[in-house]
XYZ file of C-alpha atoms in Angstrom:
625
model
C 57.612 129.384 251.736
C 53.624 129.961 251.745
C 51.898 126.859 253.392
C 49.900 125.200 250.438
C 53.823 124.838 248.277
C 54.792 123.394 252.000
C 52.029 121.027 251.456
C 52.596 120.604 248.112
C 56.946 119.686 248.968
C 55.429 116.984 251.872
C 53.175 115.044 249.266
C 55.983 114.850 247.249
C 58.567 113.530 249.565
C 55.751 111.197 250.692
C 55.498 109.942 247.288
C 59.145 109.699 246.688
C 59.349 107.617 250.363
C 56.818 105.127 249.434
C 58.437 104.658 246.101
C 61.629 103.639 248.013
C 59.996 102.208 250.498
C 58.951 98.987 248.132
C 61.954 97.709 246.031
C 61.189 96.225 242.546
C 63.520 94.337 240.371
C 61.937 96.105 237.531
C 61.127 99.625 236.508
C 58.030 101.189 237.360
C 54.899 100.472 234.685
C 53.430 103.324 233.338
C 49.999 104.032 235.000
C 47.523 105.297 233.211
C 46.441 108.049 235.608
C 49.593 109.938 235.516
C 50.004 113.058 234.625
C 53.115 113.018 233.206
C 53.070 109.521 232.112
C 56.694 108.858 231.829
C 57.976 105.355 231.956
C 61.090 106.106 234.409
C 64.221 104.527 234.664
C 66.899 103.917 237.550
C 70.531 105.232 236.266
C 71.733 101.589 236.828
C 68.482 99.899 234.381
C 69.884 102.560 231.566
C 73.631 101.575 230.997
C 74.941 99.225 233.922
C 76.613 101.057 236.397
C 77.552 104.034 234.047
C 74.363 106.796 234.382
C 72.785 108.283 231.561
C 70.315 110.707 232.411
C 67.058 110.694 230.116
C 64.675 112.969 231.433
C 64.898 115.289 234.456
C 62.392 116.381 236.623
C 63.193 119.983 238.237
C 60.228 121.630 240.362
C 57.326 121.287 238.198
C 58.487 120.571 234.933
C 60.396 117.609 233.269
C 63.358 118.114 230.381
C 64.575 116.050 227.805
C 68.285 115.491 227.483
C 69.083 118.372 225.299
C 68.418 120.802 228.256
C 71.470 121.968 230.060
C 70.210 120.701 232.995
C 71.520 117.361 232.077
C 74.868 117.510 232.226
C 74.863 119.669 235.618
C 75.135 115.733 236.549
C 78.634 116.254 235.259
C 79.186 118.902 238.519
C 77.310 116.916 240.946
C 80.700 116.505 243.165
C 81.444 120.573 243.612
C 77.761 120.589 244.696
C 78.272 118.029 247.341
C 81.572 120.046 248.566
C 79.609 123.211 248.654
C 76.712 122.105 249.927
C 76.919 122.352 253.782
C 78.137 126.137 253.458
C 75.389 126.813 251.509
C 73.166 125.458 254.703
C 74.931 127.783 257.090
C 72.599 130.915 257.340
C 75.849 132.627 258.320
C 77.389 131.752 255.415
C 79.523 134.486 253.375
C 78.779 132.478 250.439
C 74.982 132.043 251.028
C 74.772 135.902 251.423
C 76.234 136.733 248.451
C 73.801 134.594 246.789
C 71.033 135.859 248.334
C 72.104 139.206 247.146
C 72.641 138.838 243.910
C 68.909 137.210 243.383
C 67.455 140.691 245.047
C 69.497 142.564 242.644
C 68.729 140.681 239.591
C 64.842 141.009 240.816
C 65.697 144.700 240.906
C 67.105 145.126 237.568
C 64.658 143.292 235.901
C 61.970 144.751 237.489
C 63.350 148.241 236.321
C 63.771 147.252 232.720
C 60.269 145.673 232.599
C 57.477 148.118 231.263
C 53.880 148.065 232.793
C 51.434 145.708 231.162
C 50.108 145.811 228.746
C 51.456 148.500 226.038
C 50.132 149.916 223.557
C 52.514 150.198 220.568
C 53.533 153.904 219.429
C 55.149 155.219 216.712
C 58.028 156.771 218.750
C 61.806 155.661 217.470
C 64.775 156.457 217.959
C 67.036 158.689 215.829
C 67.026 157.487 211.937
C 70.908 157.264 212.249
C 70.573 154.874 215.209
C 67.218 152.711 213.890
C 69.790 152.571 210.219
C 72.275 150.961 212.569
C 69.703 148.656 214.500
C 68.355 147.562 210.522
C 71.238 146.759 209.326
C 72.304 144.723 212.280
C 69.456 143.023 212.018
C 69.478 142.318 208.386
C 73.153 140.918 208.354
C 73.103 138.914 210.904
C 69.313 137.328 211.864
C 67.566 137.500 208.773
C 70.517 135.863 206.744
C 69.251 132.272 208.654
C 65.974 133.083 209.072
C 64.220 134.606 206.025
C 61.273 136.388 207.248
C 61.026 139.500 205.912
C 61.082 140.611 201.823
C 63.551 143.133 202.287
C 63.108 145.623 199.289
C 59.778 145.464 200.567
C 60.939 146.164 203.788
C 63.341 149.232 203.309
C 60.237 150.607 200.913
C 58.153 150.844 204.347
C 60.860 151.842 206.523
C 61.581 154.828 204.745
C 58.162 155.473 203.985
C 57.861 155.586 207.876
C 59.763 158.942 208.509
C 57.768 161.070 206.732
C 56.392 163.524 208.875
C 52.642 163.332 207.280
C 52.733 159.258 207.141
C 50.562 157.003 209.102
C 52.544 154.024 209.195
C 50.429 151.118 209.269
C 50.207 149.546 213.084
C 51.296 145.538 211.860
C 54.697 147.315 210.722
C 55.654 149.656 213.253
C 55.393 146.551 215.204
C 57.557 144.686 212.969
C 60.050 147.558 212.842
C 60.536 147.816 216.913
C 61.126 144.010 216.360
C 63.787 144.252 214.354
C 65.124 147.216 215.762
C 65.019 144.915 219.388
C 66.916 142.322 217.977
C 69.599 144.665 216.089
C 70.078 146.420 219.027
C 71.943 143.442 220.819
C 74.288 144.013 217.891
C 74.270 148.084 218.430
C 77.388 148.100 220.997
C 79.790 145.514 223.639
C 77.473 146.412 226.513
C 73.889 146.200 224.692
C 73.398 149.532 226.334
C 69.413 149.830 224.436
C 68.882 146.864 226.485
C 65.692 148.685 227.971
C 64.567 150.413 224.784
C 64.575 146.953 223.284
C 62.591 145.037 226.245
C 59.887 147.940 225.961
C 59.601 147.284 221.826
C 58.906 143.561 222.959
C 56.612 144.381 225.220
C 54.754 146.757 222.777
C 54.735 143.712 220.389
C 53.497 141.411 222.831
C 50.374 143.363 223.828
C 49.805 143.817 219.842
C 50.013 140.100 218.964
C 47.716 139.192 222.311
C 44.624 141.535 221.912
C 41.308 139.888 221.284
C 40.870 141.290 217.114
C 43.009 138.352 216.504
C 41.229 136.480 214.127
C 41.422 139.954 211.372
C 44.994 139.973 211.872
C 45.837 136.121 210.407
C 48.033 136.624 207.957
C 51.473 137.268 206.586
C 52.271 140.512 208.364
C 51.132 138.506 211.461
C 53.029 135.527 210.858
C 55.820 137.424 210.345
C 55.391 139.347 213.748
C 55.280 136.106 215.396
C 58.399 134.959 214.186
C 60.349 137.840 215.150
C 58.593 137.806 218.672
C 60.292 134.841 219.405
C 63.640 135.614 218.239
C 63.771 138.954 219.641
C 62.320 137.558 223.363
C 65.054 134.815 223.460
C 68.167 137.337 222.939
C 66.478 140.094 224.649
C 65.943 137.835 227.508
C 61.824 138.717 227.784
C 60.471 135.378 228.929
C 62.592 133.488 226.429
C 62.245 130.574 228.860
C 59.170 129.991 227.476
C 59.880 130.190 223.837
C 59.422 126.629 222.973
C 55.642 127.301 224.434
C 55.114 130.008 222.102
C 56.822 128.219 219.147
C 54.110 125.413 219.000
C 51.188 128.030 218.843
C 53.499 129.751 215.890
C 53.365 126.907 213.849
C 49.327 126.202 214.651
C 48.736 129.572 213.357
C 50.917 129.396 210.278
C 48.807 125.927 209.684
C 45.790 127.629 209.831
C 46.831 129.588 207.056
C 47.827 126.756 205.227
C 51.570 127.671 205.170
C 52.546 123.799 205.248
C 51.098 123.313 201.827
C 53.460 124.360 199.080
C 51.874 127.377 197.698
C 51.911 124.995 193.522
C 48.571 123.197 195.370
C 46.818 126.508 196.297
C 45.362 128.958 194.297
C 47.583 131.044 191.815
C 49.512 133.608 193.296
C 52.731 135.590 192.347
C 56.043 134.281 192.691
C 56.463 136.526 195.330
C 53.970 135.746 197.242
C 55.045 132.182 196.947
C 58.600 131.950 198.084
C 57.224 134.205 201.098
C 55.778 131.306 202.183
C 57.502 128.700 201.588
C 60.374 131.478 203.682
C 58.340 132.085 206.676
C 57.375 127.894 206.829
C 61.198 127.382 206.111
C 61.714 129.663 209.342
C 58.557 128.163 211.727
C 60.688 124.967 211.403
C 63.807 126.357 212.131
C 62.366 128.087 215.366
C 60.242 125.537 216.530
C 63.387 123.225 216.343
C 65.924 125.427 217.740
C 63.268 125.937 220.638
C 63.147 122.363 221.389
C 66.487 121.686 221.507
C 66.959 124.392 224.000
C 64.383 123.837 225.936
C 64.289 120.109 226.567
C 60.845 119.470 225.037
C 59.963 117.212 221.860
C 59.348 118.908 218.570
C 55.843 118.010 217.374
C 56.664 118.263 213.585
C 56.852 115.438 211.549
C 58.369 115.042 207.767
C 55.262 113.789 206.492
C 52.626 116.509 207.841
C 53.817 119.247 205.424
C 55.145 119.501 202.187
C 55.965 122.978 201.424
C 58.755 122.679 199.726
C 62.125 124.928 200.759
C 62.483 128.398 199.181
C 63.896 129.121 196.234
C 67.440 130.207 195.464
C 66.111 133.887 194.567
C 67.896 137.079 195.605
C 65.040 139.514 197.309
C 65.511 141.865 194.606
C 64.991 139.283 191.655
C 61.169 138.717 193.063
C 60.129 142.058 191.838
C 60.291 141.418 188.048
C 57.397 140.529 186.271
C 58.844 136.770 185.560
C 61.566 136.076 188.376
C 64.102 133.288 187.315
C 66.100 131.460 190.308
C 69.601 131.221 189.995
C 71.495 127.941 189.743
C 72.133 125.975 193.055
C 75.754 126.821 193.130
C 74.985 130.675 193.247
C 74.786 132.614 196.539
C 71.684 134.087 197.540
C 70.196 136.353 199.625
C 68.454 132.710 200.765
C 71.083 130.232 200.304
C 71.808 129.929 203.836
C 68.540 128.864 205.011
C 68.615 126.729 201.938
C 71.389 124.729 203.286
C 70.010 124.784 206.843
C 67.012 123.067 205.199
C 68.958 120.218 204.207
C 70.141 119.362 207.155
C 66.532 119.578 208.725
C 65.207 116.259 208.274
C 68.951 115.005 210.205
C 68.429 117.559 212.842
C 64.881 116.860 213.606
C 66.286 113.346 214.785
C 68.950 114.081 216.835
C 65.828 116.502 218.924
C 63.208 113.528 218.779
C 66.214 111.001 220.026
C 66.945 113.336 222.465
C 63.376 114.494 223.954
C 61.054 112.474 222.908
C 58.764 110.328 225.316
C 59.533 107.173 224.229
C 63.065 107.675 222.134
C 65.160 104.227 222.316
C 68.214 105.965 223.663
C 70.430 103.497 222.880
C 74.134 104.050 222.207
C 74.036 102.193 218.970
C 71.144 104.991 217.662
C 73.512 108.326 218.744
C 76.252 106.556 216.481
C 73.439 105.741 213.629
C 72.461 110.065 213.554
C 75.805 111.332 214.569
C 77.210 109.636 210.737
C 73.616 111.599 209.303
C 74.161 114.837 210.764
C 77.869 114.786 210.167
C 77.244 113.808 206.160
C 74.515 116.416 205.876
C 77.130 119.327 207.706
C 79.766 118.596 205.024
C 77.110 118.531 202.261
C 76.263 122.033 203.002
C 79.549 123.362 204.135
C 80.898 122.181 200.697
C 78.168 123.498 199.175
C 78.192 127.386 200.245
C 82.223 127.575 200.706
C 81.880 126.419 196.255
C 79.383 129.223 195.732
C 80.086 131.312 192.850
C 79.808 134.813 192.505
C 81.514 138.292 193.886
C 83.339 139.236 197.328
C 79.879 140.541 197.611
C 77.988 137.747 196.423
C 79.736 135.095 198.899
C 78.314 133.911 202.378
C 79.604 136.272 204.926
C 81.690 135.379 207.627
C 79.234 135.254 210.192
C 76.713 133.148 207.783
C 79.373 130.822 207.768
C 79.847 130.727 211.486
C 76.584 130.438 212.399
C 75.817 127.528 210.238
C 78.822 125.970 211.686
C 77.811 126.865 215.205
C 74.160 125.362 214.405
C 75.307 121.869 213.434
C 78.260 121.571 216.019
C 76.075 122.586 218.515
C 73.821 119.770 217.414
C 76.356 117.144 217.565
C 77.625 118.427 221.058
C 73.619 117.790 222.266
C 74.062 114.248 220.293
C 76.758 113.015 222.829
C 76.645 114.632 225.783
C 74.204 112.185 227.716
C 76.881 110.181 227.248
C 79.329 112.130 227.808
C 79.480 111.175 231.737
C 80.103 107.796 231.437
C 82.967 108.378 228.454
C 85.322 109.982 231.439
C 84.869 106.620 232.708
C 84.821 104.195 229.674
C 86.565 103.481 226.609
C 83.426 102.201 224.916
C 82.084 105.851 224.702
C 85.891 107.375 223.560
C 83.982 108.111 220.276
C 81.554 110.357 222.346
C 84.251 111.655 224.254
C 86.275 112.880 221.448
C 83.048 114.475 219.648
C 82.111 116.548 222.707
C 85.289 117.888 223.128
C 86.086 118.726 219.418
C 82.281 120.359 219.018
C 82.723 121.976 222.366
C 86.379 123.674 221.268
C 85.101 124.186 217.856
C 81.374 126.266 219.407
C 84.045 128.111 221.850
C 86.194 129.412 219.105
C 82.820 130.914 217.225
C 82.164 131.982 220.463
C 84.725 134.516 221.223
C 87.671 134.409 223.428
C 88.092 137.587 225.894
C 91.926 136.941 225.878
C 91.746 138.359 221.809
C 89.895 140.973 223.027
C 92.333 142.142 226.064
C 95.779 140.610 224.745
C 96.886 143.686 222.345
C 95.799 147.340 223.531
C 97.741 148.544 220.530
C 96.098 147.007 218.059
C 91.953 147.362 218.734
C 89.823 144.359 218.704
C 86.772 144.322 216.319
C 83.947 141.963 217.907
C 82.072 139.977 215.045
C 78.567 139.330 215.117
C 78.616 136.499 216.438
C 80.711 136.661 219.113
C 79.113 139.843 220.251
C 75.052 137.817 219.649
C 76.796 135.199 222.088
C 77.880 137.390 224.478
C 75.020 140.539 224.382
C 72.323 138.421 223.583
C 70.726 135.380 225.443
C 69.166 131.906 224.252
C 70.392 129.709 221.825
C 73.791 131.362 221.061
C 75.465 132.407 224.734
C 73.671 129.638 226.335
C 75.522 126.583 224.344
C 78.357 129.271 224.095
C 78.433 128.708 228.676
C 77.915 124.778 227.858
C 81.058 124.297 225.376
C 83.367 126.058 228.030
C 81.680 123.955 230.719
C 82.252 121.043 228.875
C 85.282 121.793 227.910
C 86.281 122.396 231.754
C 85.227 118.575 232.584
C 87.375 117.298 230.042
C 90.546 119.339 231.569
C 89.276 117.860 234.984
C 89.262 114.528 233.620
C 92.472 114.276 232.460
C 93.783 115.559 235.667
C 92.291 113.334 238.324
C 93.842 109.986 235.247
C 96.623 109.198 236.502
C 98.485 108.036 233.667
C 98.363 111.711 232.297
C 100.913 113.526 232.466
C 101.003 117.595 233.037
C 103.282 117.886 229.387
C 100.513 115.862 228.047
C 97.714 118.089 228.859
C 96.260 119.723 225.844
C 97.304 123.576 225.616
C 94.019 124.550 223.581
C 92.347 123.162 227.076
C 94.795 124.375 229.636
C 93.287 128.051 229.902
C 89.557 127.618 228.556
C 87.913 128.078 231.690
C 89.771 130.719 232.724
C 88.790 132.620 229.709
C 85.458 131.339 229.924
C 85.249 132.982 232.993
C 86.188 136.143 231.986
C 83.869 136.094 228.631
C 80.916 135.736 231.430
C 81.330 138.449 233.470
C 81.566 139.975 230.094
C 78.027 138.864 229.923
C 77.355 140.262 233.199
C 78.516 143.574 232.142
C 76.011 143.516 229.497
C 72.933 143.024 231.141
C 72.985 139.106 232.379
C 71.737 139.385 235.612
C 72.442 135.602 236.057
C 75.734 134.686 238.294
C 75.351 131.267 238.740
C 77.148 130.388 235.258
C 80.437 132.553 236.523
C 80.461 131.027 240.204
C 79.782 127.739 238.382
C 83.189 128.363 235.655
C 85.151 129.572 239.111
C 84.355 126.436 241.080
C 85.063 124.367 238.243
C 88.647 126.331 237.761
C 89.664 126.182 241.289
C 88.801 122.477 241.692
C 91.348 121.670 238.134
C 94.179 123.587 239.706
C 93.309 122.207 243.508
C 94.214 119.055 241.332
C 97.158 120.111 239.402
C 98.423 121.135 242.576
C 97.675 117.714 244.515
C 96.074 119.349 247.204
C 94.579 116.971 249.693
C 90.944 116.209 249.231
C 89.714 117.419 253.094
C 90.912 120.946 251.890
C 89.582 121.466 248.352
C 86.066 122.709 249.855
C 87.696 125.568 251.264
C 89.387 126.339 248.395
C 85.960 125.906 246.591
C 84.334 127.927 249.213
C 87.043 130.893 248.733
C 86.733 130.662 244.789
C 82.824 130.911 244.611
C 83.394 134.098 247.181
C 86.040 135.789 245.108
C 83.380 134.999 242.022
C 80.621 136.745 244.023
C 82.720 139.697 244.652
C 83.591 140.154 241.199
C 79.973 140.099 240.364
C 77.778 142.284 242.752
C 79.557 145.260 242.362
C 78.415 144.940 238.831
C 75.071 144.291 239.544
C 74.592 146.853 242.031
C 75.941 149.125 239.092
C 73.018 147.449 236.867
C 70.475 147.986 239.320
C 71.565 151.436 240.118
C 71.456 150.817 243.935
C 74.640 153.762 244.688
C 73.910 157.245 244.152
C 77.223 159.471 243.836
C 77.013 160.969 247.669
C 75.348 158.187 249.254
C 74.961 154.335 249.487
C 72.203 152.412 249.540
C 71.975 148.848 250.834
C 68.567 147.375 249.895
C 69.531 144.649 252.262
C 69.647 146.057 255.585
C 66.526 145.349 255.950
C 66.140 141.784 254.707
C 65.102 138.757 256.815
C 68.269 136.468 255.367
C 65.987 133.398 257.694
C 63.767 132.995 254.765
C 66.275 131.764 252.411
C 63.713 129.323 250.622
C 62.109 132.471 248.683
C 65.413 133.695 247.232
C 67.491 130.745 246.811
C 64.171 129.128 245.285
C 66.028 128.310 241.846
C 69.460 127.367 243.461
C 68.012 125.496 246.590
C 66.184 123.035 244.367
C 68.607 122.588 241.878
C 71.428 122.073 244.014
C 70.114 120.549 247.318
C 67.262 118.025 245.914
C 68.214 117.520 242.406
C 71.694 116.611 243.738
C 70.647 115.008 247.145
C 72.772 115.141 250.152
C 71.133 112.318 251.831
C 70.145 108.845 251.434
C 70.021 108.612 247.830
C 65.955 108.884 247.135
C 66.479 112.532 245.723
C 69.316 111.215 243.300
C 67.467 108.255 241.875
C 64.212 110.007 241.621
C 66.366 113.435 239.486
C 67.717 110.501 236.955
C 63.902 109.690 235.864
């Protein structure tokens, strides 16, 4: 640890001291010379003695409630258990750790290009880019419409010709799309660093200075399928909900939030292009918020582009395109039905994140009877669409609109979820988590399909295989149901009045699975263990109590799980990183000073020794702010 962040960690404890140091019977007034501004509150001012977390404040950022920070409250007493190994620079466990973070520095490192790059026409074989396309075009662009895809194939093809100088604004596009179709190419996204270099080459487009002769469709479009192809290729996806808000600023600019009847006369085309690509903005800029903890600056009454028309791509070539009827599937009725359930959505993420959001109990109930009204609207309305086995949502169109809204209510209730293990006044809460959280698992995937048969193969849908191979929205709310899911079996172990026949079977082996799905994940490309050690800890603890084992000797058994876990997962990361040659071994750690601990347990030293304080209690109170 350098000397000014030293500096930096003192002023803050300081700060945190003297807070303590001067009890109030009130909360804290919001000064005007903050930074942050936030108008905190103690976990006993928010709901009596049951806490509700509203914000949290980890390093130097703060989250709203949909971030999965939040519930890691729910975990708070397998931290506590683990915590003194993880001080003990001798520690087995601590080691592991410490390796893993080299090795996940290493294999990102590898798979990151230099910066910046210039895009290039080079692709890959047609017969794999056909693949990556239609991967693409199935899954992604089926709930966000963002390309015109006659228009589309037109330019691809146009692209191989030997003689052709594809225009620089669509090869970009096309690496885009092939990134993102390439976490649907095979189980083991094995163009993992093909597709981070395409984002990179898009990223050094969409940044240089001639940006002002680039504003328009093409680059609207690019911007779009930036984001989506950095969150599941995992290149600063973070950081998406940043991005997002100068997305929507540009397609402003261009005056996509007007509906295209108040501008000038254009084609129909042209049109429903825009009133697509706005359609999509929102759609990101949500999605991004709710991942990311931060409030969606969009408001109902800012725009009024209206949502896109119930056209097939195809029909908006003809001189005078017609829209079919509402109950006819389209190549857009999907995002049509997403759109409905906007306005719902948009307040469950403003309840949720925003500054000054009531919170109250009585307000989660209010939009958990919208959003549920405007899901069965739209389910209703695309399982009654008319038409052909051709002409019918797809299978994953329907689960992805299912895992969109579920995933939704699951972020509704899970502040509350805490304090529902606890309370029958939140059973209502209790019982949504847990039927949103089985219901996102099942889209999910479960590994025990997958390995259960050898006779009969297993065929991985999309999205199960855009959960598992890709990252962002999808896998990470995929990790949360199972987690989820894991409390609840805990909690019905440690009631008493619960018997082990009484124990829900559907529950019984989820985290095991769950477990299994993630190293999955590792096997992939995550580079991430914390999520598997996390499902481990969490699996030994539930049978530690099925088994009654005495409370002095479940951190061992902790301890031993989250060892196991480790040894499960750097073999596969050393594999990743390519650390062993055939004839020889190479340890990158023989060398390694394991005393300075700070710099590579950075992310899990904060998060689990002063967001969960081990100490007097300051830490706690100030994390629940």
């Amino acid at each position: 640890m350098d000397m000014e962040s030293m500096r930096l960690r003192i002023q803050e404890l300081e700060e945190r001291l003297s807070q303590v140091s001067t009890p109030t019977s009130s909360a804290p007034s919001v000064t005007s010379n903050s930074n942050l501004n936030l108008p905190w509150r103690s976990r006993d001012q928010v709901t009596s003695t049951l806490g509700v977390v509203r914000s949290v404040a980890h390093k130097n950022r703060v989250f709203g409630q949909s971030h999965w920070i939040s519930s890691f409250t729910l975990f708070r007493d397998i931290i506590e258990m683990i915590e003194p190994f993880m001080r003990d620079d001798s520690s087995k466990m601590l080691f592991g750790v410490q390796r893993a973070k080299v090795l996940a520095r290493t294999i990102k490192a590898r798979r990151a290009p230099l910066w910046p790059l210039v895009p290039t026409t080079d692709l890959p074989p047609k017969h794999i880019c056909d693949v990556l396309v239609d991967g693409y075009l199935r899954t992604i662009e089926t709930l966000y419409r963002i390309v015109h895809i006659p228009s589309f194939r037109k330019d691809y093809e146009a692209a191989w010709d030997p003689e052709a100088q594809p225009d620089t604004g669509f090869m970009v596009q096309l690496k885009l799309i092939l990134a993102i179709g390439a976490t649907l190419y095979d189980s083991t996204f094995s163009m993992r660093t093909e597709a981070t270099r395409w984002v990179y080459e898009a990223q050094s487009w969409l940044m240089s200075p001639a940006f002002k002769s680039k504003l328009g469709i093409c680059f609207i479009q690019n911007n779009i399928l930036v984001l989506i192809a950095r969150e599941l290729v995992d290149v600063g996806g973070e950081l998406i909900w940043i991005s997002a808000g100068a997305v929507v600023r540009s397609a402003v600019y261009v005056g996509l939030h007007k509906d295209p009847a108040q501008l000038r006369n254009m084609s129909v085309l042209d049109a429903e292009m825009r009133r697509r690509l706005w359609n999509t903005i929102l759609e990101v800029s949500l999605q991004s918020s709710l991942v990311s903890g931060g409030p969606c600056f969009i408001q109902m009454n800012e725009f009024d582009t209206q949502p896109p028309g119930n056209y097939d791509d195809e029909d908006l070539d003809a001189v005078e395109p017609m829209s079919k009827p509402s109950d006819h599937y389209t190549q857009s009725s999907v995002a049509i039905a997403l759109r409905q359930t906007f306005p719902a959505r948009l307040g469950v993420v403003k309840f949720l994140n925003d500054l000054f959001s009531s919170g109250t109990y009585e307000e989660t109930l209010r939009l958990d009877g919208e959003l549920r009204q405007a899901y069965r609207d739209v389910r209703r309305k695309l399982q009654s669409t008319s038409g052909t086995a051709q002409t019918k949502p797809r299978e994953f169109e329907l689960q992805a609109v299912d895992f969109v809204l579920h995933r939704y209510i699951s972020s509704l209730h899970v502040p509350y979820f805490s304090a529902s293990l606890h309370g029958a006044a939140y059973a209502y809460t209790r019982k949504s988590v847990v039927e949103s959280s089985l219901k996102l698992w099942s889209l999910a995937g479960s590994t025990r399909v997958m390995t259960s048969n050898p006779s009969f193969p297993y065929i991985e849908g999309d999205l199960p295989r855009l959960c598992r191979c890709g990252s962002g929205f999808f896998r990470a709310f995929a990790f949360q149901s199972a987690s989820l899911l894991g409390v609840e079996l805990r909690a019905l172990h440690q009631e008493d009045s619960i018997s082990e026949v009484n124990i829900r079977p559907d529950l019984v082996n989820i985290v095991d699975d769950a477990a299994d799905w993630y190293l999955h994940c590792i096997r992939a490309g995550e580079t991430g263990i914390k999520g598997y050690m996390l499902l481990n800890l969490l699996a030994a603890q539930i049978d530690a109590l099925k088994r009654d084992v005495p409370k002095e000797e479940i951190p061992l058994i902790l301890i031993t799980a989250a060892e196991r876990a480790e040894g499960e997962c750097l073999p596969l990361l050393e594999e990743l990183a390519d650390c062993k040659k055939p004839d020889e071994e190479v340890d990158p750690f023989v060398n390694m000073d394991f005393q300075q601990s700070a710099g590579y347990l950075e992310d899990w030293d904060t998060l689990m020794a002063d967001v969960f304080n081990l100490g007097s209690g300051t830490q706690w109170d100030s994390f629940l702010t």
